[in-house]
Structures are given as structure tokens and as C-alpha cells.
Amino acid sequence: MLILGIDTSCDDTSVAVVKDGKTVLSNVVSSQVNLHAKYGGVVPEIASRRHLETISTALSEALSRSGVTLKDLDCVAVTNGPGLLGALLVGVSFAKSLALGLGVPVIGVQHLEGHIMANFLRPDWPPFPLLNLVVSGGHSDLILLEKSGVYEILGETRDDAAGEVFDKVARELGLPFPGGPYLDKVAEEGDPQAFRFPHPKLEGRQTDYSFSGLKTRALQEYRACGNLEERVPDLAASFRSAVVRELLYHVPSLLRESGAKAFAVCGGVAANSLLRKEAAKLARRVGVPLFIPPKELCTDNGAMIAAAAFHRLLAGKVDGPELSAESDLPLTSWAAKGGQ
Ligand code: KG4
Ligand code: ZN
């Protein structure tokens, strides 16, 4: 089964070909970072225009790298939300026209479902139930995957997402855009004990996250030391360490309580080197297997969208010309709980 996966939810135009939901035959990612860098953030209008300019070339490239032709494709999958509306529309319209022209089904995939299914792009699939830490520029969620298509949200951020605070703090520290990977790099040279970040106190569900207090504290500390460039590595290291500590804080108890058979981390922030190390330590300590995609499958890519669509296709969940892009599309279960 050959599925073409397309993601244009933000500032990467990505087209991939995936075989049987697990083997990546090609995964083309055309980054727009250089276009947005001078604005210090993603400009939605620029993003959609660039997706339009790039998507056909990305498709040709994905096909030629995989050795697959258009008529070999069994299905076209596309992120239909959440994300930037104009950017999503480019991918969704392109995917629908292509599927219609080829006479194959089109499948809309929720972006977070795509990130989760990136951990299935491997020969041996993770076991169910699977506890997922989904960390991206827009989300920090703890999601239990009972089986394909059945999700339960066990925790989510009350304010900023982890990727968002990494990006914002990095920008204030004078690091280039996008900040997360640069802050990660600078942090390697700093002392994680140099600054203290207390564990945020939350009312209500304790497994939720709150990162805005940590972000404000980091910015205050930087100002208090006179915005000294020499302090950047220590501050980056201490801040990174606090965010990673928070992300993993409730994971051991949730693994126990949910009966999860494995722990998975995904989304752009799963490329963070400290998070990868600490998640590995935690999994060893608790005694569960850990799944984290290779770094290029953590950040946005079309392969994860094709992987997710494979499971929907097996269950007969296909879409048609009515498929629409939705900037706030929530993650919802598409299979019934229980059973096989
Ligand atoms: O999943 P993703 O590519 O796009 C969204 O769906 O949001 O995630 C992008 C986020 C950005 O905030 C980026 O700074 C962050 O992932 N990121 C990282 C690292 N690499 C990417 N954050 C921390 N450390 C990294 N190495
Ligand atoms: Zn993403």
C-alpha cells in the first residue's frame, strides 16, 4: 500500500511516500525558515504563498526519490488541521485535486495524530496502550493511545506550549529563529544548576502543564543580570532543564495508572537533546520501552501524515471532496473504544 503524505500546516512544505504505513520511501521537506527569519516568527501570508510555489516541485521530488509514479499511489493523505488556515488550504486543495485526478481516496489527518503516528514509521510497531508526550510549537499534551484511532487526553498545557516558550525565550536571549534548536545547542555549554526554576503550582488536574511562569522567570533573570551575553549558556541550560523536568514530571505515575505498555515522545520538541536523554533514563527506570522518532521525523513532515492515514484507510475512514481545512481541528477518536 503506497500513500502520499502532505503537510503544509505551518512553514514547511512536505511531501512523502510511505509504504504500508511503516516504510519511508521518500520524505521531502522544503523549509521556509530563511523567509520568516527576518520577522522573528512565521508570517502566515508568506507561508501560504510559498507553499503554493513549492508544493508541485516537492511532489515531483518525493516521487523521483521513492521511485514511485503517480499511478502507483493508493491514497493521498493531507494534514487538514490544526495550523495556519491559508497554509492548510494549499495542502488540502492540492491533495483533493490530485486524489480526484488519480481516482484514489483522499484522507484528512489531524496534525497531532500525524506526530503520534511518526513513532509507527518502523518495522516493529509500539504496543498499546501507548502513552504519548506530544510536544510541538503549538501543543504540549499527554495522550493515551488505547489502540489505533482511540485517544484520551490525560494532560495539556494551560498556557504556552513547550516549543513556544523555547522559541520566545531564545528570541529574548538574542538567538536566531527558530529558537528551539539554537537554545538546545547553546544549553550544551551552560550549567543547568545556575538558575533555579520552581515547579509551577496548578489548581485542578495536576497532569496539566503551565510554561508561561517559567518563561517570565527566565526573562526576568536575564534582565536582572543586565542582559549579559555571557550568561546566555547558563540561562539556556537551566531553562531547558526546567522545561524538560516539567514535561516528564507526571509521566511515571501516568504510565503506572494508565496501564501503558510503552512511552512515546513526538513533535518538534522531541528533537531536543536533553528531552531525548531524560526520556530514555525515565523509561529505563520505570521499565517500559521508549519510542522517539529520528529527529527528522519529529519536526513537521509528510511521512507521519501518510503513516496516520494508513490506519484510517485500513478502517475504511476515507474522505472525499468535502474535506475542509480547519485551523482549530481538535484531536478526536475515530474508532470505537474497547475490542480489537
Ligand atoms: O512539530 P513542529 O515541527 O511544528 C509544530 O507542529 O508546531 O514543532 C516546532 C517546534 C518549534 O517550537 C521548534 O523551536 C521546536 O519544535 N524545536 C525544538 C528543537 N527542535 C525543534 N525545541 C527544542 N529543542 C530542539 N532541538
Ligand atoms: Zn507539528
PDB file of C-alpha atoms in Angstrom, residues 168-273:
ATOM      1  CA  LYS A 168      10.194  33.047  22.860  1.00  0.00           C
ATOM      2  CA  VAL A 169      12.976  32.748  25.429  1.00  0.00           C
ATOM      3  CA  ALA A 170      15.526  32.074  22.668  1.00  0.00           C
ATOM      4  CA  ARG A 171      14.432  35.231  20.854  1.00  0.00           C
ATOM      5  CA  GLU A 172      14.841  37.338  24.017  1.00  0.00           C
ATOM      6  CA  LEU A 173      18.291  35.817  24.554  1.00  0.00           C
ATOM      7  CA  GLY A 174      19.234  37.047  21.084  1.00  0.00           C
ATOM      8  CA  LEU A 175      19.374  33.601  19.457  1.00  0.00           C
ATOM      9  CA  PRO A 176      18.373  33.134  15.780  1.00  0.00           C
ATOM     10  CA  PHE A 177      14.933  31.965  14.563  1.00  0.00           C
ATOM     11  CA  PRO A 178      13.620  29.318  15.081  1.00  0.00           C
ATOM     12  CA  GLY A 179      14.842  29.499  18.664  1.00  0.00           C
ATOM     13  CA  GLY A 180      14.227  25.964  19.999  1.00  0.00           C
ATOM     14  CA  PRO A 181      17.100  24.184  18.239  1.00  0.00           C
ATOM     15  CA  TYR A 182      19.515  27.103  18.898  1.00  0.00           C
ATOM     16  CA  LEU A 183      18.632  27.237  22.588  1.00  0.00           C
ATOM     17  CA  ASP A 184      19.195  23.471  22.730  1.00  0.00           C
ATOM     18  CA  LYS A 185      22.665  23.900  21.238  1.00  0.00           C
ATOM     19  CA  VAL A 186      23.730  26.818  23.462  1.00  0.00           C
ATOM     20  CA  ALA A 187      22.406  24.977  26.545  1.00  0.00           C
ATOM     21  CA  GLU A 188      25.008  22.250  25.997  1.00  0.00           C
ATOM     22  CA  GLU A 189      27.701  24.766  27.045  1.00  0.00           C
ATOM     23  CA  GLY A 190      25.917  26.019  30.166  1.00  0.00           C
ATOM     24  CA  ASP A 191      25.351  24.972  33.771  1.00  0.00           C
ATOM     25  CA  PRO A 192      21.788  23.680  34.300  1.00  0.00           C
ATOM     26  CA  GLN A 193      22.047  24.455  38.045  1.00  0.00           C
ATOM     27  CA  ALA A 194      22.994  28.117  37.554  1.00  0.00           C
ATOM     28  CA  PHE A 195      19.408  29.417  37.760  1.00  0.00           C
ATOM     29  CA  ARG A 196      16.532  27.944  39.753  1.00  0.00           C
ATOM     30  CA  PHE A 197      13.065  27.447  38.264  1.00  0.00           C
ATOM     31  CA  PRO A 198      10.447  26.258  40.774  1.00  0.00           C
ATOM     32  CA  HIS A 199       7.818  23.657  39.795  1.00  0.00           C
ATOM     33  CA  PRO A 200       4.642  25.617  38.844  1.00  0.00           C
ATOM     34  CA  LYS A 201       1.661  25.120  41.161  1.00  0.00           C
ATOM     35  CA  LEU A 202      -1.598  24.275  39.388  1.00  0.00           C
ATOM     36  CA  GLU A 203      -5.183  24.155  40.559  1.00  0.00           C
ATOM     37  CA  GLY A 204      -7.253  21.189  39.335  1.00  0.00           C
ATOM     38  CA  ARG A 205      -5.821  18.473  37.090  1.00  0.00           C
ATOM     39  CA  GLN A 206      -2.205  18.022  38.222  1.00  0.00           C
ATOM     40  CA  THR A 207      -1.105  16.370  34.971  1.00  0.00           C
ATOM     41  CA  ASP A 208      -1.652  19.598  33.012  1.00  0.00           C
ATOM     42  CA  TYR A 209       1.258  21.847  32.141  1.00  0.00           C
ATOM     43  CA  SER A 210       1.945  25.546  32.597  1.00  0.00           C
ATOM     44  CA  PHE A 211       5.034  27.046  30.992  1.00  0.00           C
ATOM     45  CA  SER A 212       4.344  30.773  30.925  1.00  0.00           C
ATOM     46  CA  GLY A 213       5.605  31.267  34.512  1.00  0.00           C
ATOM     47  CA  LEU A 214       8.914  29.583  33.641  1.00  0.00           C
ATOM     48  CA  LYS A 215       9.214  31.786  30.547  1.00  0.00           C
ATOM     49  CA  THR A 216       8.579  35.006  32.546  1.00  0.00           C
ATOM     50  CA  ARG A 217      11.082  33.900  35.181  1.00  0.00           C
ATOM     51  CA  ALA A 218      13.755  33.259  32.531  1.00  0.00           C
ATOM     52  CA  LEU A 219      13.225  36.699  31.007  1.00  0.00           C
ATOM     53  CA  GLN A 220      13.342  38.357  34.458  1.00  0.00           C
ATOM     54  CA  GLU A 221      16.589  36.554  35.317  1.00  0.00           C
ATOM     55  CA  TYR A 222      18.135  37.698  32.043  1.00  0.00           C
ATOM     56  CA  ARG A 223      17.154  41.315  32.671  1.00  0.00           C
ATOM     57  CA  ALA A 224      18.367  41.085  36.292  1.00  0.00           C
ATOM     58  CA  CYS A 225      21.845  40.118  35.106  1.00  0.00           C
ATOM     59  CA  GLY A 226      21.897  43.090  32.702  1.00  0.00           C
ATOM     60  CA  ASN A 227      21.171  41.034  29.538  1.00  0.00           C
ATOM     61  CA  LEU A 228      24.767  39.840  29.683  1.00  0.00           C
ATOM     62  CA  GLU A 229      25.629  37.652  26.712  1.00  0.00           C
ATOM     63  CA  GLU A 230      27.997  35.568  28.867  1.00  0.00           C
ATOM     64  CA  ARG A 231      25.041  34.402  30.957  1.00  0.00           C
ATOM     65  CA  VAL A 232      23.122  33.033  27.935  1.00  0.00           C
ATOM     66  CA  PRO A 233      24.508  29.445  28.044  1.00  0.00           C
ATOM     67  CA  ASP A 234      23.775  29.073  31.798  1.00  0.00           C
ATOM     68  CA  LEU A 235      20.320  30.546  31.442  1.00  0.00           C
ATOM     69  CA  ALA A 236      19.540  28.405  28.383  1.00  0.00           C
ATOM     70  CA  ALA A 237      20.793  25.267  30.184  1.00  0.00           C
ATOM     71  CA  SER A 238      18.796  25.999  33.352  1.00  0.00           C
ATOM     72  CA  PHE A 239      15.646  26.869  31.417  1.00  0.00           C
ATOM     73  CA  ARG A 240      15.892  23.808  29.157  1.00  0.00           C
ATOM     74  CA  SER A 241      16.406  21.620  32.186  1.00  0.00           C
ATOM     75  CA  ALA A 242      13.307  23.096  33.925  1.00  0.00           C
ATOM     76  CA  VAL A 243      11.087  22.640  30.833  1.00  0.00           C
ATOM     77  CA  VAL A 244      12.236  19.035  30.370  1.00  0.00           C
ATOM     78  CA  ARG A 245      11.703  18.325  34.089  1.00  0.00           C
ATOM     79  CA  GLU A 246       8.122  19.646  33.791  1.00  0.00           C
ATOM     80  CA  LEU A 247       7.416  17.679  30.608  1.00  0.00           C
ATOM     81  CA  LEU A 248       8.359  14.409  32.309  1.00  0.00           C
ATOM     82  CA  TYR A 249       7.153  15.216  35.845  1.00  0.00           C
ATOM     83  CA  HIS A 250       3.935  13.156  35.824  1.00  0.00           C
ATOM     84  CA  VAL A 251       4.933  10.570  33.234  1.00  0.00           C
ATOM     85  CA  PRO A 252       5.971   7.781  35.692  1.00  0.00           C
ATOM     86  CA  SER A 253       2.680   7.958  37.608  1.00  0.00           C
ATOM     87  CA  LEU A 254       0.638   8.171  34.387  1.00  0.00           C
ATOM     88  CA  LEU A 255       2.451   5.156  32.962  1.00  0.00           C
ATOM     89  CA  ARG A 256       1.540   3.186  36.084  1.00  0.00           C
ATOM     90  CA  GLU A 257      -2.046   4.397  36.372  1.00  0.00           C
ATOM     91  CA  SER A 258      -2.949   4.091  32.682  1.00  0.00           C
ATOM     92  CA  GLY A 259      -1.503   0.599  32.264  1.00  0.00           C
ATOM     93  CA  ALA A 260       0.513   1.875  29.269  1.00  0.00           C
ATOM     94  CA  LYS A 261       2.885  -0.715  27.826  1.00  0.00           C
ATOM     95  CA  ALA A 262       5.269   1.874  26.384  1.00  0.00           C
ATOM     96  CA  PHE A 263       6.163   5.558  26.430  1.00  0.00           C
ATOM     97  CA  ALA A 264       6.430   7.627  23.237  1.00  0.00           C
ATOM     98  CA  VAL A 265       7.634  11.179  22.647  1.00  0.00           C
ATOM     99  CA  CYS A 266       6.903  13.081  19.438  1.00  0.00           C
ATOM    100  CA  GLY A 267       6.575  16.546  17.862  1.00  0.00           C
ATOM    101  CA  GLY A 268       9.252  19.138  17.068  1.00  0.00           C
ATOM    102  CA  VAL A 269      10.444  19.463  20.684  1.00  0.00           C
ATOM    103  CA  ALA A 270      11.135  15.694  20.729  1.00  0.00           C
ATOM    104  CA  ALA A 271      14.259  16.687  18.760  1.00  0.00           C
ATOM    105  CA  ASN A 272      15.560  18.343  21.959  1.00  0.00           C
ATOM    106  CA  SER A 273      18.704  16.542  23.046  1.00  0.00           C
TER     107      SER A 273
END
